[in-house]
Coordinates of C-alpha atoms in Angstrom, one line a residue:
M1 CA 80.7 -29.6 41.6
N2 CA 84.1 -29.7 43.0
T3 CA 83.2 -27.8 46.2
P4 CA 86.0 -27.1 48.8
L5 CA 85.4 -28.4 52.2
L6 CA 86.1 -24.9 53.8
N7 CA 87.8 -21.8 52.4
E8 CA 91.6 -21.7 52.5
R9 CA 91.6 -18.1 52.4
D10 CA 89.5 -17.7 55.6
I11 CA 91.5 -20.5 57.3
T12 CA 94.8 -18.4 56.8
F13 CA 92.9 -15.3 58.1
L14 CA 91.5 -16.9 61.2
L15 CA 94.7 -18.6 62.2
Y16 CA 97.4 -16.0 61.1
E17 CA 95.5 -12.5 61.1
L18 CA 92.9 -12.6 63.8
L19 CA 94.3 -15.1 66.3
D20 CA 98.1 -14.6 65.7
T21 CA 98.5 -18.4 65.6
A22 CA 102.1 -18.0 63.9
S23 CA 103.2 -16.5 67.3
L24 CA 103.1 -19.8 69.1
P25 CA 106.5 -21.2 68.2
L26 CA 107.7 -18.5 70.6
R27 CA 106.5 -20.5 73.4
E28 CA 108.8 -23.0 74.8
R29 CA 106.6 -26.1 74.0
Y30 CA 106.2 -25.1 70.3
R31 CA 109.9 -23.8 69.8
E32 CA 110.4 -26.8 67.1
H33 CA 107.2 -25.9 65.2
S34 CA 106.8 -23.0 62.6
R35 CA 104.1 -21.3 60.5
D36 CA 105.3 -23.8 57.4
I37 CA 104.9 -26.8 59.8
F38 CA 101.3 -25.8 60.9
N39 CA 100.4 -25.3 57.2
A40 CA 102.0 -28.7 56.1
T41 CA 100.0 -30.3 59.1
L42 CA 97.0 -28.8 57.8
Q43 CA 97.3 -29.8 54.4
T44 CA 97.8 -33.3 55.4
A45 CA 94.6 -33.1 57.3
R46 CA 92.9 -31.6 54.2
T47 CA 94.1 -34.4 52.0
I48 CA 93.0 -37.1 54.3
A49 CA 89.6 -35.5 54.6
E50 CA 89.4 -35.3 50.9
K51 CA 90.5 -38.6 50.3
Y52 CA 89.4 -40.8 53.0
F53 CA 86.3 -39.0 54.6
A54 CA 84.5 -37.1 51.8
N55 CA 84.4 -40.4 49.6
H56 CA 81.9 -42.2 52.0
N57 CA 79.9 -39.3 53.6
A58 CA 76.7 -40.2 51.4
K59 CA 77.5 -43.8 51.4
G60 CA 77.6 -44.0 55.3
D61 CA 74.3 -41.9 55.4
A62 CA 72.7 -44.5 53.1
N63 CA 74.1 -47.6 54.6
E64 CA 73.6 -47.4 58.4
P65 CA 75.8 -49.6 60.8
T66 CA 74.1 -52.8 61.4
F67 CA 74.3 -55.5 64.4
D68 CA 74.0 -59.1 63.6
G69 CA 73.5 -60.0 67.4
Q70 CA 77.3 -60.6 67.7
N71 CA 79.0 -57.8 65.9
V72 CA 78.4 -54.2 64.6
H73 CA 79.3 -53.8 60.8
L74 CA 80.2 -50.7 59.3
I75 CA 81.0 -49.6 55.7
P76 CA 84.7 -50.5 55.1
E77 CA 85.5 -47.0 54.1
T78 CA 85.1 -45.9 57.7
K79 CA 87.8 -48.0 58.9
E80 CA 90.0 -46.9 56.0
A81 CA 89.5 -43.0 57.3
W82 CA 90.0 -44.1 61.0
D83 CA 93.4 -45.8 59.9
A84 CA 94.4 -42.8 57.7
F85 CA 93.7 -40.3 60.6
S86 CA 95.4 -42.2 63.5
G87 CA 98.3 -43.2 61.1
A88 CA 99.0 -39.6 60.4
G89 CA 99.4 -39.2 64.2
F90 CA 96.3 -37.1 64.8
L91 CA 95.0 -39.2 67.6
A92 CA 98.1 -38.4 69.5
A93 CA 98.8 -35.0 68.2
G94 CA 98.2 -33.0 71.4
Y95 CA 100.6 -35.2 73.5
D96 CA 104.2 -34.3 74.2
Y97 CA 107.0 -35.9 71.9
D98 CA 108.1 -38.3 74.7
E99 CA 104.7 -39.5 75.0
G100 CA 104.4 -40.3 71.2
G101 CA 102.6 -37.1 70.5
L102 CA 103.2 -34.5 67.8
Q103 CA 103.2 -31.6 70.5
L104 CA 100.7 -29.9 68.3
P105 CA 98.9 -26.7 69.4
E106 CA 95.2 -27.0 69.9
V107 CA 94.0 -24.6 67.7
I108 CA 95.9 -26.4 64.7
L109 CA 94.5 -29.9 65.7
R110 CA 90.9 -28.5 65.9
T111 CA 91.5 -26.7 62.5
A112 CA 92.6 -30.0 61.1
M113 CA 89.5 -31.7 62.5
A114 CA 87.5 -28.9 60.8
Y115 CA 88.3 -30.4 57.7
T116 CA 87.2 -34.0 58.6
N117 CA 84.3 -32.7 60.1
A118 CA 83.3 -30.8 56.7
A119 CA 84.3 -33.9 54.8
N120 CA 82.1 -36.5 56.8
I121 CA 81.0 -35.4 60.4
S122 CA 79.7 -38.9 61.4
T123 CA 83.0 -40.7 60.6
T124 CA 84.7 -37.9 62.6
G125 CA 82.4 -38.6 65.7
Y126 CA 84.4 -41.5 66.5
L127 CA 87.9 -39.6 66.3
F128 CA 86.9 -36.7 68.7
L129 CA 85.3 -38.9 71.2
S130 CA 88.4 -41.2 71.4
I131 CA 90.8 -38.1 71.8
G132 CA 88.6 -36.7 74.5
A133 CA 88.4 -40.0 76.3
A134 CA 92.3 -40.4 76.0
N135 CA 92.5 -36.5 77.5
L136 CA 90.5 -37.6 80.5
I137 CA 92.5 -40.5 81.3
H138 CA 95.8 -38.5 80.7
A139 CA 94.5 -35.6 82.9
F140 CA 93.1 -37.8 85.9
G141 CA 94.1 -41.4 85.4
S142 CA 96.5 -43.3 87.7
P143 CA 100.2 -44.2 86.2
E144 CA 99.0 -47.6 85.8
Q145 CA 95.7 -46.4 84.1
K146 CA 97.8 -44.2 81.7
T147 CA 100.4 -47.0 81.0
R148 CA 97.5 -49.5 80.4
F149 CA 95.2 -47.5 78.2
L150 CA 97.0 -44.5 76.6
P151 CA 99.2 -46.1 74.3
P152 CA 96.8 -48.1 72.4
M153 CA 94.5 -45.1 72.3
R154 CA 97.0 -42.8 70.9
E155 CA 97.8 -45.4 68.3
G156 CA 94.4 -45.9 67.2
R157 CA 94.0 -49.6 68.4
F158 CA 91.6 -48.6 71.1
A159 CA 88.7 -46.0 70.8
G160 CA 86.8 -44.3 73.4
T161 CA 83.4 -43.1 74.4
M162 CA 81.6 -41.0 77.1
A163 CA 78.8 -43.1 78.9
L164 CA 76.7 -40.5 80.8
T165 CA 73.0 -40.6 79.7
E166 CA 70.7 -43.3 80.8
P167 CA 67.2 -44.1 79.5
A168 CA 65.1 -42.8 82.6
Q169 CA 67.6 -39.9 83.2
G170 CA 68.4 -38.3 79.9
S171 CA 70.6 -35.2 81.0
A172 CA 69.7 -35.1 84.6
L173 CA 72.8 -36.7 85.6
A174 CA 72.1 -36.1 89.3
D175 CA 69.7 -39.0 89.1
I176 CA 71.7 -41.9 87.5
R177 CA 71.2 -45.2 88.6
T178 CA 74.0 -47.2 87.4
Y179 CA 76.0 -48.3 90.3
A180 CA 79.4 -49.7 91.2
V181 CA 80.2 -52.4 93.6
P182 CA 83.8 -52.4 95.0
Q183 CA 85.9 -55.4 94.9
D184 CA 88.7 -57.1 97.0
D185 CA 91.2 -56.4 94.2
G186 CA 90.7 -52.7 94.0
T187 CA 88.4 -52.8 90.9
Y188 CA 84.6 -52.3 90.5
R189 CA 81.9 -54.0 89.1
L190 CA 79.3 -51.8 87.3
F191 CA 75.6 -52.4 86.8
G192 CA 73.3 -50.4 84.8
Q193 CA 72.2 -49.2 81.2
K194 CA 73.7 -46.3 79.3
M195 CA 71.8 -44.8 76.0
F196 CA 72.7 -42.6 72.9
I197 CA 76.3 -43.7 73.5
S198 CA 78.1 -42.5 70.3
G199 CA 80.5 -45.0 69.3
G200 CA 79.5 -47.4 71.9
D201 CA 80.3 -50.4 69.7
Q202 CA 81.9 -50.5 66.2
S203 CA 84.2 -52.9 63.9
L204 CA 87.0 -50.1 63.8
T205 CA 89.4 -50.9 66.7
E206 CA 90.2 -54.0 68.7
N207 CA 88.9 -52.4 72.0
I208 CA 86.6 -49.7 73.0
V209 CA 87.3 -47.8 76.5
H210 CA 84.0 -46.4 77.8
M211 CA 84.3 -43.5 80.3
V212 CA 81.4 -44.3 82.6
L213 CA 79.7 -42.3 85.2
A214 CA 78.3 -44.3 88.1
R215 CA 77.5 -44.4 91.8
I216 CA 79.5 -46.3 94.3
K217 CA 76.9 -48.2 96.4
G218 CA 76.3 -46.1 99.4
A219 CA 77.3 -43.0 97.9
P220 CA 75.7 -39.6 98.6
A221 CA 72.6 -38.8 96.4
G222 CA 72.9 -36.1 93.6
V223 CA 76.1 -35.0 91.8
K224 CA 78.3 -35.3 94.8
G225 CA 77.9 -39.2 94.8
I226 CA 79.0 -39.7 91.1
S227 CA 82.1 -41.5 90.2
L228 CA 84.1 -42.0 87.1
F229 CA 85.3 -45.3 85.8
I230 CA 87.2 -46.8 83.0
C231 CA 85.2 -49.7 81.5
P232 CA 86.9 -51.4 78.5
K233 CA 84.8 -53.7 76.1
F234 CA 87.6 -56.2 76.5
L235 CA 89.8 -56.4 79.5
V236 CA 93.5 -55.4 79.3
N237 CA 96.1 -57.6 80.5
E238 CA 99.1 -56.2 82.5
D239 CA 101.4 -56.8 79.3
G240 CA 98.9 -54.7 77.2
T241 CA 97.5 -57.4 75.3
T242 CA 93.7 -57.8 75.0
G243 CA 91.9 -60.3 77.5
N244 CA 88.5 -61.5 77.7
R245 CA 85.1 -59.7 77.0
N246 CA 84.0 -57.5 79.8
D247 CA 80.6 -57.7 80.9
V248 CA 79.4 -54.7 78.5
A249 CA 76.6 -55.8 76.2
L250 CA 75.3 -54.0 73.2
A251 CA 71.6 -53.9 73.7
G252 CA 70.9 -52.3 70.3
L253 CA 71.8 -49.6 67.7
L254 CA 69.5 -46.4 67.3
H255 CA 68.6 -45.1 64.2
K256 CA 69.2 -41.5 63.9
M257 CA 68.1 -38.5 61.4
G258 CA 71.7 -37.8 60.8
W259 CA 75.3 -38.6 61.8
R260 CA 74.1 -42.0 60.7
N261 CA 77.5 -43.6 60.3
T262 CA 78.3 -42.9 63.9
T263 CA 76.8 -45.8 66.0
S264 CA 74.3 -44.7 68.5
T265 CA 74.0 -47.4 71.1
V266 CA 72.4 -48.9 74.3
L267 CA 74.9 -50.4 76.4
N268 CA 74.1 -52.8 79.3
F269 CA 76.6 -53.0 82.1
G270 CA 76.5 -56.0 84.2
E271 CA 74.2 -58.3 82.7
Q272 CA 76.1 -61.3 84.3
D273 CA 78.6 -60.8 87.3
G274 CA 79.2 -57.1 86.6
A275 CA 81.4 -55.0 84.2
V276 CA 85.1 -54.6 85.5
G277 CA 85.6 -50.9 86.2
Y278 CA 88.6 -48.9 87.2
L279 CA 87.8 -45.8 89.5
V280 CA 89.6 -42.8 87.9
G281 CA 90.7 -40.5 90.6
E282 CA 88.9 -40.2 94.1
P283 CA 85.3 -41.3 94.7
H284 CA 82.4 -39.1 94.3
K285 CA 84.2 -36.8 92.0
G286 CA 83.6 -38.2 88.6
L287 CA 81.4 -35.3 87.5
N288 CA 84.0 -33.0 88.1
Y289 CA 86.5 -35.0 86.0
M290 CA 84.0 -35.6 83.2
F291 CA 83.5 -31.9 82.6
Q292 CA 86.8 -31.9 81.0
M293 CA 85.5 -34.3 78.3
M294 CA 82.0 -32.8 78.3
N295 CA 83.3 -29.3 77.5
E296 CA 86.0 -30.5 75.1
A297 CA 83.1 -32.3 73.4
R298 CA 80.9 -29.3 73.4
I299 CA 83.6 -27.5 71.6
A300 CA 83.9 -30.1 69.0
V301 CA 80.1 -30.1 68.5
G302 CA 80.2 -26.5 67.8
L303 CA 83.2 -27.0 65.5
G304 CA 81.2 -29.8 63.5
A305 CA 78.2 -27.7 63.4
A306 CA 80.3 -24.7 61.8
A307 CA 81.8 -27.2 59.4
L308 CA 78.6 -28.4 58.1
A309 CA 77.2 -25.0 57.8
Y310 CA 80.3 -23.8 55.9
Q311 CA 79.7 -26.9 53.3
G312 CA 76.2 -26.1 52.9
Y313 CA 77.2 -22.4 52.3
N314 CA 79.9 -23.3 49.7
H315 CA 77.5 -25.6 47.9
S316 CA 74.8 -23.4 47.6
L317 CA 77.2 -20.4 46.8
D318 CA 78.4 -22.6 44.0
Y319 CA 74.8 -23.4 42.9
A320 CA 73.6 -19.6 43.1
R321 CA 76.6 -18.6 40.9
N322 CA 76.3 -21.3 38.2
R323 CA 72.2 -21.7 38.1
P324 CA 70.3 -19.3 35.6
Q325 CA 66.9 -18.6 36.8
G326 CA 64.5 -15.7 36.1
R327 CA 65.2 -11.8 35.7
L328 CA 65.5 -8.9 38.0
P329 CA 62.2 -7.1 38.7
S330 CA 63.5 -4.2 36.7
S331 CA 63.6 -6.2 33.4
K332 CA 60.4 -6.2 31.5
D333 CA 61.7 -8.1 28.3
P334 CA 60.7 -12.1 28.6
L335 CA 62.9 -12.7 26.1
S336 CA 66.1 -11.2 27.7
K337 CA 68.8 -13.6 29.1
Q338 CA 68.2 -15.2 32.6
V339 CA 70.2 -14.1 35.3
N340 CA 72.0 -16.4 37.7
L341 CA 70.4 -17.1 41.0
I342 CA 73.0 -14.9 42.9
A343 CA 72.0 -11.9 41.0
H344 CA 68.5 -12.0 42.9
A345 CA 68.5 -9.9 46.2
D346 CA 66.8 -12.4 48.3
V347 CA 69.1 -15.0 47.3
K348 CA 71.9 -12.7 48.3
R349 CA 70.1 -12.1 51.7
M350 CA 70.4 -15.9 52.1
L351 CA 73.9 -16.5 51.2
L352 CA 75.0 -13.4 53.4
A353 CA 73.1 -15.1 56.4
Q354 CA 74.8 -18.2 55.8
K355 CA 78.2 -16.5 55.4
V356 CA 77.8 -14.8 58.7
Y357 CA 76.5 -18.0 60.5
A358 CA 79.2 -20.3 58.9
E359 CA 82.4 -17.8 59.0
G360 CA 81.4 -16.5 62.4
S361 CA 80.9 -20.0 63.8
L362 CA 84.3 -21.2 62.6
A363 CA 85.9 -18.0 64.0
L364 CA 84.1 -18.6 67.4
C365 CA 85.5 -22.3 67.4
L366 CA 88.9 -21.6 66.7
L367 CA 88.9 -18.7 69.1
A368 CA 87.8 -21.1 71.9
S369 CA 90.6 -23.6 70.9
S370 CA 93.0 -20.8 71.0
L371 CA 91.9 -19.9 74.5
F372 CA 92.0 -23.4 75.6
E373 CA 95.7 -23.3 74.3
D374 CA 96.4 -20.1 76.1
Q375 CA 95.0 -21.3 79.4
S376 CA 98.0 -24.0 79.2
T377 CA 100.9 -22.0 77.4
A378 CA 100.2 -18.6 77.4
P379 CA 103.5 -16.8 78.5
D380 CA 102.5 -15.2 81.7
A381 CA 99.9 -16.4 84.7
E382 CA 97.7 -13.4 84.2
A383 CA 97.1 -14.2 80.6
R384 CA 96.6 -18.1 81.2
Q385 CA 94.0 -17.2 84.0
R386 CA 92.3 -14.7 81.7
A387 CA 92.0 -17.3 79.0
A388 CA 90.9 -20.0 81.2
L389 CA 88.0 -17.5 82.6
L390 CA 86.9 -16.3 79.0
L391 CA 86.8 -19.9 77.6
D392 CA 84.6 -21.4 80.7
L393 CA 82.2 -18.4 80.1
L394 CA 81.9 -18.7 76.5
T395 CA 81.9 -22.7 76.3
P396 CA 78.0 -22.6 76.3
V397 CA 78.1 -20.3 73.6
V398 CA 80.5 -22.1 71.3
K399 CA 78.4 -25.2 71.6
S400 CA 74.9 -23.6 71.1
W401 CA 75.4 -20.8 68.8
P402 CA 77.0 -22.8 65.8
S403 CA 74.4 -25.6 66.4
K404 CA 71.5 -23.4 66.4
Y405 CA 72.7 -21.3 63.5
G406 CA 74.6 -23.8 61.6
T407 CA 71.5 -25.8 61.4
K408 CA 69.6 -22.5 60.2
A409 CA 72.4 -21.8 57.6
N410 CA 71.8 -25.4 56.1
E411 CA 68.2 -24.8 56.0
L412 CA 68.8 -21.6 54.0
A413 CA 71.3 -23.7 51.7
M414 CA 68.3 -25.9 51.1
Q415 CA 66.1 -22.9 50.0
V416 CA 68.7 -21.6 47.7
L417 CA 68.8 -24.7 45.8
G418 CA 65.1 -24.8 45.7
G419 CA 63.7 -28.1 44.8
S420 CA 67.2 -29.6 44.3
G421 CA 67.6 -28.6 48.1
Y422 CA 65.6 -31.3 49.5
I423 CA 66.6 -34.5 47.1
R424 CA 69.3 -36.8 48.1
E425 CA 70.9 -35.9 44.5
Y426 CA 72.5 -32.9 46.1
P427 CA 74.3 -32.8 49.6
V428 CA 72.7 -30.1 51.2
E429 CA 69.7 -32.0 52.5
Q430 CA 72.3 -34.2 54.5
F431 CA 74.1 -31.5 55.7
Y432 CA 70.8 -30.3 57.4
R433 CA 69.9 -33.6 58.9
D434 CA 73.4 -34.1 60.3
N435 CA 73.5 -30.5 61.5
R436 CA 69.9 -30.9 63.3
L437 CA 71.6 -33.3 65.7
N438 CA 74.1 -30.7 67.0
P439 CA 71.5 -28.4 68.9
I440 CA 71.0 -31.9 71.0
H441 CA 74.3 -33.3 71.3
E442 CA 76.2 -32.7 74.4
G443 CA 73.1 -31.0 76.1
A444 CA 70.1 -29.3 74.5
E445 CA 69.9 -25.4 74.3
A446 CA 68.2 -24.9 77.6
I447 CA 71.0 -26.7 79.4
H448 CA 73.5 -24.2 78.1
G449 CA 71.2 -21.5 78.7
I450 CA 70.9 -22.4 82.3
D451 CA 74.5 -23.3 82.5
L452 CA 75.4 -19.8 81.2
L453 CA 73.1 -17.8 83.3
G454 CA 72.7 -20.0 86.3
R455 CA 76.5 -21.0 86.7
K456 CA 78.9 -19.3 84.4
V457 CA 78.0 -15.4 84.7
G458 CA 77.8 -15.1 88.2
Q459 CA 80.7 -17.5 89.3
Q460 CA 83.9 -16.1 91.0
Q461 CA 82.3 -12.8 91.5
M462 CA 81.4 -12.4 87.8
A463 CA 85.3 -12.7 87.1
G464 CA 84.9 -14.5 83.7
Y465 CA 82.0 -12.0 82.7
Q466 CA 84.4 -9.1 83.3
V467 CA 87.2 -10.6 81.1
F468 CA 84.5 -10.8 78.4
R469 CA 83.5 -7.2 79.1
D470 CA 86.9 -6.0 79.0
T471 CA 87.7 -8.0 75.7
V472 CA 84.8 -6.7 73.8
G473 CA 85.5 -3.3 75.3
A474 CA 89.1 -3.2 73.7
T475 CA 87.7 -4.3 70.1
I476 CA 85.4 -1.3 70.3
A477 CA 88.1 0.9 71.4
E478 CA 90.3 -0.2 68.3
S479 CA 87.5 0.0 65.8
E480 CA 87.0 3.5 66.7
G481 CA 90.3 4.3 65.1
V482 CA 89.6 2.5 61.9
E483 CA 87.6 4.3 59.5
A484 CA 85.7 1.8 57.7
V485 CA 84.5 0.2 60.8
R486 CA 84.0 2.9 63.1
E487 CA 80.0 3.0 62.4
F488 CA 80.0 -0.4 64.3
A489 CA 81.4 0.6 67.6
A490 CA 78.4 2.4 69.0
P491 CA 75.7 -0.3 68.1
L492 CA 78.0 -3.1 69.9
Q493 CA 78.7 -0.8 72.9
T494 CA 75.0 -0.2 73.1
A495 CA 74.1 -4.0 72.8
M496 CA 77.0 -4.6 75.5
A497 CA 75.3 -2.3 77.9
M498 CA 71.9 -3.9 77.3
L499 CA 73.3 -7.2 78.1
D500 CA 75.0 -5.8 81.2
G501 CA 71.6 -4.7 82.5
V502 CA 69.5 -7.8 81.7
T503 CA 72.4 -9.8 83.4
R504 CA 72.1 -7.6 86.6
N505 CA 68.5 -8.0 86.6
L506 CA 68.3 -11.5 86.1
L507 CA 71.0 -12.2 88.7
N508 CA 69.0 -10.3 91.0
V509 CA 65.6 -12.1 90.5
M510 CA 67.4 -15.7 90.7
A511 CA 68.8 -14.7 94.1
G512 CA 65.4 -15.1 95.3
N513 CA 63.3 -16.8 92.6
P514 CA 65.6 -19.1 90.4
D515 CA 62.8 -20.5 88.5
L516 CA 61.4 -17.4 87.3
G517 CA 65.1 -16.0 86.8
L518 CA 65.9 -19.0 84.6
A519 CA 62.6 -19.5 82.9
N520 CA 64.0 -17.7 79.9
A521 CA 67.5 -18.7 80.0
T522 CA 67.6 -20.0 76.5
V523 CA 66.8 -16.6 75.2
Y524 CA 69.6 -15.1 77.3
L525 CA 71.8 -17.8 75.6
D526 CA 70.7 -16.2 72.4
L527 CA 71.1 -12.9 73.4
F528 CA 74.6 -13.5 74.9
G529 CA 75.5 -15.4 71.6
R530 CA 74.6 -12.4 69.4
V531 CA 76.7 -10.0 71.2
T532 CA 79.4 -12.4 71.3
M533 CA 79.2 -12.8 67.5
A534 CA 78.7 -9.2 66.9
W535 CA 82.1 -8.7 68.8
L536 CA 83.9 -11.4 66.7
W537 CA 82.6 -9.9 63.3
L538 CA 83.8 -6.5 64.6
K539 CA 87.1 -8.0 65.3
Q540 CA 87.2 -9.6 62.0
A541 CA 86.3 -6.2 60.2
V542 CA 89.0 -4.4 62.1
V543 CA 91.7 -6.8 60.6
A544 CA 89.9 -6.9 57.3
A545 CA 90.0 -3.0 57.1
N546 CA 93.4 -3.0 58.2
G547 CA 94.4 -5.7 55.4
L548 CA 92.7 -3.3 52.7
S549 CA 95.2 -0.5 53.2
V550 CA 98.0 -2.6 52.1
E551 CA 99.5 -1.3 48.9
G552 CA 99.6 -3.8 46.0
L553 CA 96.9 -6.0 47.5
P554 CA 96.1 -8.6 45.2
E555 CA 92.5 -8.4 43.7
A556 CA 91.3 -11.7 45.5
D557 CA 92.6 -10.6 48.9
R558 CA 90.7 -7.3 48.3
H559 CA 87.5 -9.3 47.5
F560 CA 87.9 -11.4 50.4
Y561 CA 88.5 -8.6 52.7
Q562 CA 85.5 -6.8 51.4
G563 CA 83.5 -9.7 51.7
K564 CA 84.2 -9.7 55.5
L565 CA 83.4 -6.0 55.8
H566 CA 80.0 -6.6 54.1
A567 CA 79.3 -9.5 56.2
T568 CA 79.9 -7.4 59.4
R569 CA 77.6 -4.9 58.0
Y570 CA 74.9 -7.6 57.4
F571 CA 75.4 -9.0 61.0
F572 CA 74.9 -5.6 62.6
H573 CA 72.0 -4.3 60.6
W574 CA 70.2 -7.7 60.4
E575 CA 71.3 -9.9 63.3
L576 CA 72.4 -7.6 66.1
P577 CA 68.9 -5.6 66.2
E578 CA 67.2 -8.6 67.2
T579 CA 68.6 -8.4 70.7
G580 CA 66.4 -5.7 71.6
P581 CA 63.2 -7.5 71.8
M582 CA 65.2 -10.4 73.5
A583 CA 66.4 -7.8 76.2
D584 CA 62.9 -6.3 76.3
L585 CA 61.3 -9.7 77.1
L586 CA 64.0 -10.8 79.6
N587 CA 63.8 -7.5 81.6
R588 CA 60.0 -8.2 81.8
M589 CA 60.7 -11.4 83.6
D590 CA 57.9 -12.7 81.5
S591 CA 56.4 -15.9 83.2
T592 CA 54.1 -17.0 80.5
C593 CA 55.9 -20.1 79.8
L594 CA 56.5 -21.0 83.5
D595 CA 52.9 -20.2 84.3
M596 CA 51.6 -22.4 81.8
E597 CA 49.9 -25.5 83.4
E598 CA 50.1 -29.2 82.1
A599 CA 46.2 -29.4 81.8
W600 CA 46.0 -26.4 79.7
F601 CA 47.9 -27.8 76.7

């Protein structure tokens, strides 16, 4: 099978019909760009993904990185992919021209990375973490730190990581124990251990820049005492050359269910005299700084999950179209010709579910990337503020919804292939294993549910939530004037009103009993995600319906638009109704899980 990484027609639809990315060159920062340049950039990314990433997806899965006590060894194709991506300028793509960048819009960069994610998510893991670490230094580092670390990171000579999690603390960052001791020369010495550090050691680059959360000796307890440090694997001299090995040691590699070609590491800081670290920004504000990289990584995880869901969908669709099996129930002749799998209603159900999960997830992630762009370069201050508020609110959904339902899509892909689905001779079982990590990467579902309900919804007098309501309402109003999609307006309006009621009730309870109010926050996250996806599918349906009205439309475009309309119908008939029982459970303030006692298990 020569299965495409994504769907080129869908990429065009999302970028230029749904998100109006073609208008970005009207903004001052992108006046030297054009739609043709965007397309050429994406073609380059797709070519690199097909040639240098897809070629070792299965090989990297079967041949995990190894550690000989001194060095980590990766299959050589990983280095070739890193060099191809960095050589094309993608590691520096978002930076200004005078910084050595391509001044590329965020939404184009992330679309480019959707291709590499679809081709090989584990090799892509090194890339998005390095981009995020460089962006963090660029945003909050001192001029000297930027000069010392950013050029080699943009060139691909240095990689980057985020070192947050500790063996005893997990996601409870308020309790981290890694500590920093100030030195007379203005540097710090770090002592502690970090775990599950993706890309924490590798053989791709001459250096690795760890972004480390630690507590300065004597700092306040809790999150208010956390600081951020740059801690390179090798020290960097003032002239930019690589110096001595820092006191950062690889304690061992972890062996994962998926993403096997991305090293997962345990790192020891300060086994000897302490690892040299450089304070970023002000003391005790490290977690606030790190949220930039964390949120960027959350969107990247969602994008990777969407791309894997898309790959599974594409493979199972191709298989279903070409595999004869059985006959329709109405056929009584055992000698009649078998039909292809795709003729069976239940196979269509599984493919439709994958379509709405994969295409919807990709739309959500590119919307988030577009909002990320708008918060910086939209033409007026109000538009920038609204984009920032909406992105902040939706980030937990952008991370969690594709991760959860992208994995479900891959499970359905395996089911479509039947016995071939769970054998390694076909790729869909690897897609499932790779995607199963994403509901845990960058925080488990419950963490994002608590973040959404406990922080994001209520902050700034619900300003972000109000922007969301207004945005959904505008799409509903627009759909009421489009005959082909008018039927979906009322169900979404009802679901939005239901979400409003649930949200008010939960916020009221949380004011007096936060444990009870947040006990079922994961269900709230799912409810919110389904309403969000219903809005996005309706938004796509409006565009598709308008596209169908164009005279002389090519048959391929007509089929594409009809597919969007039917997928919307599926989502509204099969997925959105599940919000009803969720809302009922949340409104009852059910305490079953909260009340369960340990001894009763």
